[in-house]
Amino acid sequence: DVVMTQSPLSLPVTLGQPASISCRSSQSLVYSDGNTYLNWIQQRPGQSPRRLIYRVSNRDSGVPDRFTGSGSGTDFTLKISRVEAEDVGVYYCMQASHWPPNFGGGTKVEI
Amino acid sequence: EVQLVESGGQLVQPGGSLRLSCAASGFTFSTYWMSWVRQAPGKGLEWVANIQQDGSKEHYVDSMKGRFTISRDNAKNSLFLQMNSLRAEDTAVYYCLAYSDAWTSEYWGQGTLVTVSS
């Protein structure tokens, strides 16, 4: 199985300041159709998960533009340009290029 | 508005069985892959199984193969997970997840809690 490694595990942030989360896969996530199926998922405290970014860099509808995904191959990054209080929670990267789809261990973002 | 509403989670004894359901609305259910993802208390997310749009193909994570069965009823916009031979380590919130081809759209339910304990 592909191993997804996120860092850091915990990310103390300051409101209004940028934040960055790294995700590395043990194999290239470029799929046979040319797409890279790497998603970023946010889980706020007590809530169900919600996808923010799909296929590396595409924001889901309603996701603020302060969230940006980037990367290629095996190295990916989620950046928050200016952290807001509502961004507190756990962030997961998830790959769907190889079976089974799986998730990174999560990065806890806290103020 | 898209809704995925899971039900069926409860306390069950080790070795027991449970059937989870997920009722979908607000999108064209029959055009979406459907899956179950679980989250043990205080832990991360774990893929369980998925099923193709017409129900013709199912895939399971190895640790659940042979014990869990995913199915769907497109006429009723419903997804199911039959869980047998339950173990303590199956204790988790089970989420219903819908995604389109190429993952362009994705929707999560609110989850249902399964507790396996004597």
CSV table of C-alpha atoms in Angstrom, one decimal:
chain,number,residue,atom,x,y,z
A,1,ASP,CA,0.0,0.0,0.0
A,2,VAL,CA,1.1,3.6,-0.6
A,3,VAL,CA,2.2,5.2,2.6
A,4,MET,CA,1.2,8.9,3.2
A,5,THR,CA,3.4,10.8,5.6
A,6,GLN,CA,2.3,14.2,6.8
A,7,SER,CA,4.3,16.7,8.7
A,8,PRO,CA,4.2,18.3,11.2
A,9,LEU,CA,1.9,16.2,13.4
A,10,SER,CA,0.9,19.4,15.3
A,11,LEU,CA,1.0,22.9,14.0
A,12,PRO,CA,0.6,25.8,16.4
A,13,VAL,CA,-0.4,28.9,14.4
A,14,THR,CA,-1.0,32.6,14.9
A,15,LEU,CA,-4.1,34.2,13.6
A,16,GLY,CA,-3.4,36.1,10.5
A,17,GLN,CA,-0.1,34.3,9.8
A,18,PRO,CA,0.6,31.7,7.1
A,19,ALA,CA,0.7,28.0,7.8
A,20,SER,CA,2.0,25.1,5.7
A,21,ILE,CA,1.4,21.3,5.9
A,22,SER,CA,3.5,18.8,4.0
A,23,CYS,CA,2.4,15.4,2.6
A,24,ARG,CA,4.7,12.8,1.1
A,25,SER,CA,3.7,9.6,-0.6
A,26,SER,CA,5.8,6.4,-0.9
A,27,GLN,CA,5.0,6.2,-4.6
A,28,SER,CA,4.3,8.6,-7.3
A,29,LEU,CA,0.6,9.6,-7.3
A,30,VAL,CA,0.4,10.2,-11.1
A,31,TYR,CA,-2.3,7.9,-12.3
A,32,SER,CA,-2.5,6.2,-15.7
A,33,ASP,CA,-4.9,8.9,-17.0
A,34,GLY,CA,-2.4,11.6,-16.3
A,35,ASN,CA,-4.2,13.0,-13.2
A,36,THR,CA,-2.7,13.1,-9.7
A,37,TYR,CA,-5.4,12.1,-7.2
A,38,LEU,CA,-4.2,13.9,-4.1
A,39,ASN,CA,-6.9,15.5,-2.0
A,40,TRP,CA,-6.8,17.6,1.2
A,41,ILE,CA,-9.4,17.1,3.8
A,42,GLN,CA,-10.3,19.3,6.8
A,43,GLN,CA,-11.9,17.9,9.9
A,44,ARG,CA,-13.0,20.6,12.4
A,45,PRO,CA,-13.5,19.5,16.0
A,46,GLY,CA,-16.6,17.4,16.4
A,47,GLN,CA,-17.5,17.5,12.7
A,48,SER,CA,-17.3,15.1,9.8
A,49,PRO,CA,-14.5,15.5,7.3
A,50,ARG,CA,-14.8,18.0,4.4
A,51,ARG,CA,-12.7,18.1,1.3
A,52,LEU,CA,-10.9,21.4,0.6
A,53,ILE,CA,-8.7,20.5,-2.4
A,54,TYR,CA,-8.9,17.9,-5.0
A,55,ARG,CA,-6.3,16.7,-7.6
A,56,VAL,CA,-3.5,18.6,-5.9
A,57,SER,CA,-4.6,22.2,-6.5
A,58,ASN,CA,-8.3,22.5,-7.2
A,59,ARG,CA,-10.4,24.2,-4.5
A,60,ASP,CA,-13.8,22.8,-3.7
A,61,SER,CA,-16.8,25.0,-4.0
A,62,GLY,CA,-17.1,27.4,-1.0
A,63,VAL,CA,-13.5,26.9,0.1
A,64,PRO,CA,-11.8,30.2,0.9
A,65,ASP,CA,-9.0,31.2,-1.5
A,66,ARG,CA,-6.6,31.4,1.4
A,67,PHE,CA,-6.2,27.6,1.0
A,68,THR,CA,-3.8,26.5,-1.7
A,69,GLY,CA,-2.6,23.1,-2.7
A,70,SER,CA,0.5,22.4,-4.7
A,71,GLY,CA,3.0,19.7,-5.5
A,72,SER,CA,3.6,16.8,-7.8
A,73,GLY,CA,4.7,13.2,-7.9
A,74,THR,CA,5.3,12.4,-4.3
A,75,ASP,CA,5.5,15.7,-2.5
A,76,PHE,CA,2.6,17.9,-1.8
A,77,THR,CA,1.8,21.0,0.3
A,78,LEU,CA,-1.3,22.7,1.7
A,79,LYS,CA,-0.8,26.3,2.5
A,80,ILE,CA,-3.1,28.6,4.4
A,81,SER,CA,-2.1,32.2,3.6
A,82,ARG,CA,-3.6,33.8,6.7
A,83,VAL,CA,-5.0,31.5,9.4
A,84,GLU,CA,-8.4,32.3,10.8
A,85,ALA,CA,-10.0,30.9,13.9
A,86,GLU,CA,-12.3,28.6,11.9
A,87,ASP,CA,-9.3,26.8,10.4
A,88,VAL,CA,-8.6,25.0,13.7
A,89,GLY,CA,-8.9,21.2,13.2
A,90,VAL,CA,-7.1,18.3,11.7
A,91,TYR,CA,-6.0,18.2,8.1
A,92,TYR,CA,-5.5,15.0,6.1
A,93,CYS,CA,-4.0,14.4,2.8
A,94,MET,CA,-5.5,11.5,0.9
A,95,GLN,CA,-4.4,9.6,-2.2
A,96,ALA,CA,-6.7,7.9,-4.6
A,97,SER,CA,-4.3,7.0,-7.4
A,98,HIS,CA,-3.5,3.6,-6.0
A,99,TRP,CA,-5.7,1.0,-4.3
A,100,PRO,CA,-6.6,1.2,-1.5
A,101,PRO,CA,-7.1,5.0,-1.2
A,102,ASN,CA,-5.6,6.1,2.1
A,103,PHE,CA,-4.9,9.0,4.3
A,104,GLY,CA,-2.0,10.7,5.9
A,105,GLY,CA,-1.9,10.6,9.7
A,106,GLY,CA,-3.3,14.1,10.0
A,107,THR,CA,-1.9,17.5,11.1
A,108,LYS,CA,-3.6,19.2,14.0
A,109,VAL,CA,-3.8,22.9,13.5
A,110,GLU,CA,-4.3,24.8,16.7
A,111,ILE,CA,-4.1,28.5,17.7
B,1,GLU,CA,-28.7,20.5,-0.9
B,2,VAL,CA,-26.6,17.3,-0.8
B,3,GLN,CA,-27.2,15.0,2.1
B,4,LEU,CA,-25.7,11.7,3.2
B,5,VAL,CA,-27.4,10.4,6.3
B,6,GLU,CA,-25.9,7.3,7.9
B,7,SER,CA,-27.8,5.1,10.3
B,8,GLY,CA,-27.6,1.7,12.0
B,9,GLY,CA,-24.6,2.3,14.3
B,10,GLN,CA,-25.0,0.8,17.8
B,11,LEU,CA,-23.4,-1.2,20.5
B,12,VAL,CA,-22.8,-4.8,19.4
B,13,GLN,CA,-20.9,-7.7,21.0
B,14,PRO,CA,-17.7,-9.1,19.6
B,15,GLY,CA,-18.6,-11.7,16.9
B,16,GLY,CA,-21.9,-10.0,16.2
B,17,SER,CA,-23.2,-8.4,13.0
B,18,LEU,CA,-24.5,-5.0,12.0
B,19,ARG,CA,-25.9,-3.4,8.9
B,20,LEU,CA,-25.2,0.3,8.3
B,21,SER,CA,-27.3,2.4,5.9
B,22,CYS,CA,-26.6,5.7,4.1
B,23,ALA,CA,-29.5,7.6,2.6
B,24,ALA,CA,-28.4,10.0,-0.2
B,25,SER,CA,-30.2,13.0,-1.6
B,26,GLY,CA,-29.4,16.2,-3.5
B,27,PHE,CA,-27.3,14.6,-6.2
B,28,THR,CA,-27.6,11.9,-8.9
B,29,PHE,CA,-26.7,9.0,-6.7
B,30,SER,CA,-26.4,6.4,-9.5
B,31,THR,CA,-23.6,8.4,-11.1
B,32,TYR,CA,-21.3,8.4,-8.1
B,33,TRP,CA,-18.9,5.9,-6.6
B,34,MET,CA,-19.9,5.2,-3.0
B,35,SER,CA,-17.7,4.2,-0.2
B,36,TRP,CA,-17.3,3.8,3.6
B,37,VAL,CA,-14.6,5.4,5.5
B,38,ARG,CA,-14.1,4.8,9.3
B,39,GLN,CA,-12.5,6.7,12.1
B,40,ALA,CA,-11.6,5.0,15.4
B,41,PRO,CA,-12.0,7.1,18.5
B,42,GLY,CA,-9.2,9.8,18.5
B,43,LYS,CA,-7.6,8.3,15.4
B,44,GLY,CA,-7.3,9.1,11.8
B,45,LEU,CA,-9.3,8.1,8.7
B,46,GLU,CA,-9.3,4.6,7.2
B,47,TRP,CA,-10.8,3.5,3.9
B,48,VAL,CA,-13.1,0.5,4.3
B,49,ALA,CA,-14.7,-0.3,0.9
B,50,ASN,CA,-16.1,1.2,-2.2
B,51,ILE,CA,-18.6,0.2,-4.9
B,52,GLN,CA,-19.0,1.3,-8.5
B,53,GLN,CA,-21.9,3.4,-9.8
B,54,ASP,CA,-23.9,0.4,-11.1
B,55,GLY,CA,-22.9,-1.9,-8.2
B,56,SER,CA,-21.0,-4.2,-10.5
B,57,LYS,CA,-17.6,-3.9,-8.7
B,58,GLU,CA,-16.7,-3.7,-5.1
B,59,HIS,CA,-13.3,-3.2,-3.5
B,60,TYR,CA,-12.3,-3.8,0.1
B,61,VAL,CA,-9.4,-3.1,2.3
B,62,ASP,CA,-7.7,-6.4,3.1
B,63,SER,CA,-8.4,-6.3,6.8
B,64,MET,CA,-12.2,-6.2,6.1
B,65,LYS,CA,-12.3,-8.5,3.2
B,66,GLY,CA,-14.6,-11.5,3.9
B,67,ARG,CA,-16.2,-9.8,6.9
B,68,PHE,CA,-17.8,-6.7,5.4
B,69,THR,CA,-20.0,-6.4,2.3
B,70,ILE,CA,-20.8,-3.1,0.6
B,71,SER,CA,-23.9,-2.8,-1.5
B,72,ARG,CA,-26.2,-0.2,-3.0
B,73,ASP,CA,-29.7,0.3,-4.2
B,74,ASN,CA,-29.8,3.0,-6.9
B,75,ALA,CA,-33.6,2.9,-7.0
B,76,LYS,CA,-33.7,4.0,-3.3
B,77,ASN,CA,-30.5,6.2,-3.4
B,78,SER,CA,-29.1,4.0,-0.6
B,79,LEU,CA,-25.8,2.6,0.4
B,80,PHE,CA,-25.3,-0.3,2.8
B,81,LEU,CA,-22.5,-2.0,4.8
B,82,GLN,CA,-23.1,-5.4,6.2
B,83,MET,CA,-20.5,-6.1,8.9
B,84,ASN,CA,-20.0,-9.6,10.3
B,85,SER,CA,-17.7,-11.1,12.8
B,86,LEU,CA,-17.2,-7.8,14.4
B,87,ARG,CA,-14.1,-7.1,16.6
B,88,ALA,CA,-13.3,-4.6,19.2
B,89,GLU,CA,-10.9,-2.9,16.7
B,90,ASP,CA,-13.9,-2.2,14.4
B,91,THR,CA,-15.2,0.3,16.9
B,92,ALA,CA,-15.3,3.6,15.0
B,93,VAL,CA,-17.5,6.3,13.4
B,94,TYR,CA,-18.4,5.0,9.9
B,95,TYR,CA,-18.8,7.7,7.3
B,96,CYS,CA,-20.5,7.4,4.0
B,97,LEU,CA,-18.6,9.0,1.1
B,98,ALA,CA,-19.7,9.8,-2.4
B,99,TYR,CA,-17.3,10.8,-5.2
B,100,SER,CA,-17.6,11.3,-8.9
B,101,ASP,CA,-15.4,10.0,-11.6
B,102,ALA,CA,-12.0,11.8,-11.5
B,103,TRP,CA,-12.9,12.9,-7.9
B,104,THR,CA,-14.3,16.2,-9.2
B,105,SER,CA,-17.1,16.1,-6.6
B,106,GLU,CA,-17.0,14.5,-3.2
B,107,TYR,CA,-19.5,14.4,-0.3
B,108,TRP,CA,-19.3,13.1,3.2
B,109,GLY,CA,-22.0,12.1,5.6
B,110,GLN,CA,-22.1,13.0,9.3
B,111,GLY,CA,-21.2,9.4,10.4
B,112,THR,CA,-22.7,6.7,12.6
B,113,LEU,CA,-20.9,5.2,15.6
B,114,VAL,CA,-20.3,1.5,15.9
B,115,THR,CA,-19.1,0.2,19.2
B,116,VAL,CA,-18.0,-3.4,19.6
B,117,SER,CA,-17.8,-4.4,23.2
B,118,SER,CA,-19.0,-7.0,25.6
